């Protein structure tokens, strides 16, 4: 559905879509989640909660989009680009966000980056532990996606 890659010069996420209908979804993911593993963990948890029939553990906050997660899926509107909006089912969002996590987790850690929290672990594992510590719950994807 969506293939993610990393720009070699700026180290920012890029995407390609098989179907143009998914372009706004890919743009939302690469803009709103960007390269932040903890934000991707938030998105995964929101989706997992909805798939399980629970309300999202928190309301999605965004500087660039008006975002609404619900039982039917995801609806969003870019606040700066009027034509960039989308409505996607939970299965579509689940597949796209899971693929984005795989992409983020595949990016090698920057050896020059100094991290304060658990520098002894790979960044993706440290992000997971920090997420669980922050929300005082086991991440719904622990044991499946990571």
Tab-separated table of C-alpha atoms in Angstrom:
chain	number	residue	atom	x	y	z
A	1	UNK	CA	0.000	0.000	0.000
A	2	UNK	CA	2.707	2.502	1.076
A	3	UNK	CA	6.474	2.145	0.867
A	4	UNK	CA	8.594	4.330	3.120
A	5	UNK	CA	12.221	5.345	2.706
A	6	UNK	CA	14.675	7.855	4.112
A	7	UNK	CA	16.061	10.858	2.260
A	8	UNK	CA	19.835	10.365	2.316
A	9	UNK	CA	20.678	14.060	2.655
A	10	UNK	CA	18.128	15.303	5.182
A	11	UNK	CA	17.281	11.987	6.888
A	12	UNK	CA	13.557	12.705	6.562
A	13	UNK	CA	10.928	10.129	5.601
A	14	UNK	CA	9.746	9.771	2.021
A	15	UNK	CA	6.967	7.604	0.628
A	16	UNK	CA	5.611	6.001	-2.502
A	17	UNK	CA	2.033	4.801	-2.864
A	18	UNK	CA	0.568	2.065	-5.048
A	19	UNK	CA	-2.808	3.802	-5.158
A	20	UNK	CA	-3.091	7.614	-5.201
A	21	UNK	CA	-5.983	7.318	-2.730
A	22	UNK	CA	-3.372	6.540	-0.049
A	23	UNK	CA	-1.197	9.602	-0.747
A	24	UNK	CA	-2.887	11.762	1.957
A	25	UNK	CA	-2.523	8.920	4.501
A	26	UNK	CA	1.188	8.595	3.712
A	27	UNK	CA	1.595	12.378	3.928
A	28	UNK	CA	-0.163	12.435	7.323
A	29	UNK	CA	2.068	9.650	8.643
A	30	UNK	CA	5.351	11.154	7.440
A	31	UNK	CA	4.369	14.654	8.588
A	32	UNK	CA	2.535	14.041	11.863
A	33	UNK	CA	4.539	11.048	13.090
A	34	UNK	CA	7.706	12.031	11.215
A	35	UNK	CA	10.805	10.209	12.534
A	36	UNK	CA	9.571	10.048	16.141
A	37	UNK	CA	9.319	6.487	17.364
A	38	UNK	CA	7.325	7.431	20.471
A	39	UNK	CA	4.743	9.201	18.309
A	40	UNK	CA	4.488	6.106	16.131
A	41	UNK	CA	3.998	4.055	19.301
A	42	UNK	CA	1.144	6.421	20.207
A	43	UNK	CA	-0.474	5.879	16.797
A	44	UNK	CA	-0.098	2.110	17.088
A	45	UNK	CA	-1.692	2.136	20.558
A	46	UNK	CA	-4.622	4.291	19.405
A	47	UNK	CA	-5.261	1.910	16.507
A	48	UNK	CA	-4.924	-1.176	18.732
A	49	UNK	CA	-7.376	0.277	21.257
A	50	UNK	CA	-9.930	0.999	18.525
A	51	UNK	CA	-9.513	-2.436	16.925
A	52	UNK	CA	-10.139	-3.976	20.377
A	53	UNK	CA	-13.339	-1.933	20.732
A	54	UNK	CA	-11.902	0.450	23.321
A	55	UNK	CA	-11.758	4.222	23.052
A	56	UNK	CA	-8.321	5.616	22.204
A	57	UNK	CA	-6.059	5.908	25.242
A	58	UNK	CA	-5.678	9.619	24.432
A	59	UNK	CA	-6.933	12.177	21.942
A	60	UNK	CA	-4.534	12.751	19.027
A	61	UNK	CA	-2.788	16.108	19.153
A	62	UNK	CA	-1.339	17.720	16.035
A	63	UNK	CA	0.112	21.057	14.994
A	64	UNK	CA	-0.564	20.465	11.294
A	65	UNK	CA	-3.766	18.435	11.115
A	66	UNK	CA	-7.230	18.220	12.548
A	67	UNK	CA	-7.339	14.496	13.370
A	68	UNK	CA	-10.196	12.275	14.462
A	69	UNK	CA	-9.703	8.616	15.305
A	70	UNK	CA	-12.887	6.625	15.762
A	71	UNK	CA	-14.488	3.203	15.419
A	72	UNK	CA	-14.690	3.630	11.657
A	73	UNK	CA	-11.066	4.664	11.299
A	74	UNK	CA	-9.180	7.888	10.767
A	75	UNK	CA	-10.314	11.213	9.360
A	76	UNK	CA	-8.005	14.185	9.025
A	77	UNK	CA	-7.631	17.567	7.401
A	78	UNK	CA	-4.327	19.356	6.891
A	79	UNK	CA	-4.650	22.792	8.477
A	80	UNK	CA	-2.251	24.379	5.983
A	81	UNK	CA	-3.065	22.506	2.749
A	82	UNK	CA	-6.839	22.629	2.145
A	83	UNK	CA	-6.853	19.796	-0.427
A	84	UNK	CA	-4.994	17.369	1.842
A	85	UNK	CA	-7.606	15.410	3.723
A	86	UNK	CA	-8.453	11.793	4.119
A	87	UNK	CA	-10.769	9.197	5.562
A	88	UNK	CA	-9.441	5.672	6.023
A	89	UNK	CA	-10.755	2.495	7.600
A	90	UNK	CA	-9.131	0.993	10.681
A	91	UNK	CA	-7.626	-1.893	8.670
A	92	UNK	CA	-6.026	0.603	6.255
A	93	UNK	CA	-4.635	2.757	9.064
A	94	UNK	CA	-3.451	-0.304	10.989
A	95	UNK	CA	-1.567	-1.663	7.976
A	96	UNK	CA	0.016	1.715	7.159
A	97	UNK	CA	1.093	2.563	10.720
A	98	UNK	CA	2.479	-0.939	11.306
A	99	UNK	CA	4.510	-0.642	8.104
A	100	UNK	CA	5.726	2.777	9.196
A	101	UNK	CA	6.891	1.334	12.534
A	102	UNK	CA	8.822	-1.356	10.658
A	103	UNK	CA	10.421	1.375	8.562
A	104	UNK	CA	11.336	3.524	11.604
A	105	UNK	CA	12.683	0.505	13.481
A	106	UNK	CA	14.874	-0.394	10.491
A	107	UNK	CA	16.705	2.944	10.511
A	108	UNK	CA	20.086	2.403	12.156
A	109	UNK	CA	20.644	4.377	15.342
A	110	UNK	CA	22.770	7.483	14.917
A	111	UNK	CA	26.047	6.680	16.727
A	112	UNK	CA	26.677	10.421	17.244
A	113	UNK	CA	23.337	11.013	18.944
A	114	UNK	CA	23.612	11.311	22.719
A	115	UNK	CA	20.518	9.925	24.433
A	116	UNK	CA	19.787	10.382	28.118
A	117	UNK	CA	17.174	7.650	28.493
A	118	UNK	CA	18.528	4.103	28.238
A	119	UNK	CA	21.458	4.769	25.879
A	120	UNK	CA	22.429	1.129	26.473
A	121	UNK	CA	19.468	-0.019	24.347
A	122	UNK	CA	18.646	0.496	20.691
A	123	UNK	CA	16.537	3.626	20.297
A	124	UNK	CA	13.393	1.671	19.331
A	125	UNK	CA	13.571	-0.396	22.549
A	126	UNK	CA	14.258	2.675	24.675
A	127	UNK	CA	11.270	4.423	23.059
A	128	UNK	CA	9.035	1.453	23.902
A	129	UNK	CA	10.159	1.385	27.545
A	130	UNK	CA	9.667	5.165	27.833
A	131	UNK	CA	6.208	4.861	26.278
A	132	UNK	CA	5.191	2.152	28.760
A	133	UNK	CA	6.655	4.121	31.655
A	134	UNK	CA	4.799	7.265	30.584
A	135	UNK	CA	1.399	5.620	30.070
A	136	UNK	CA	1.792	3.045	32.864
A	137	UNK	CA	0.572	0.228	30.657
A	138	UNK	CA	2.028	-2.465	28.461
A	139	UNK	CA	2.054	-1.377	24.833
A	140	UNK	CA	-0.650	-3.301	22.964
A	141	UNK	CA	1.841	-4.343	20.272
A	142	UNK	CA	4.438	-5.736	22.667
A	143	UNK	CA	4.942	-9.364	21.748
A	144	UNK	CA	3.511	-8.989	18.252
A	145	UNK	CA	5.178	-6.191	16.273
A	146	UNK	CA	8.104	-5.810	18.662
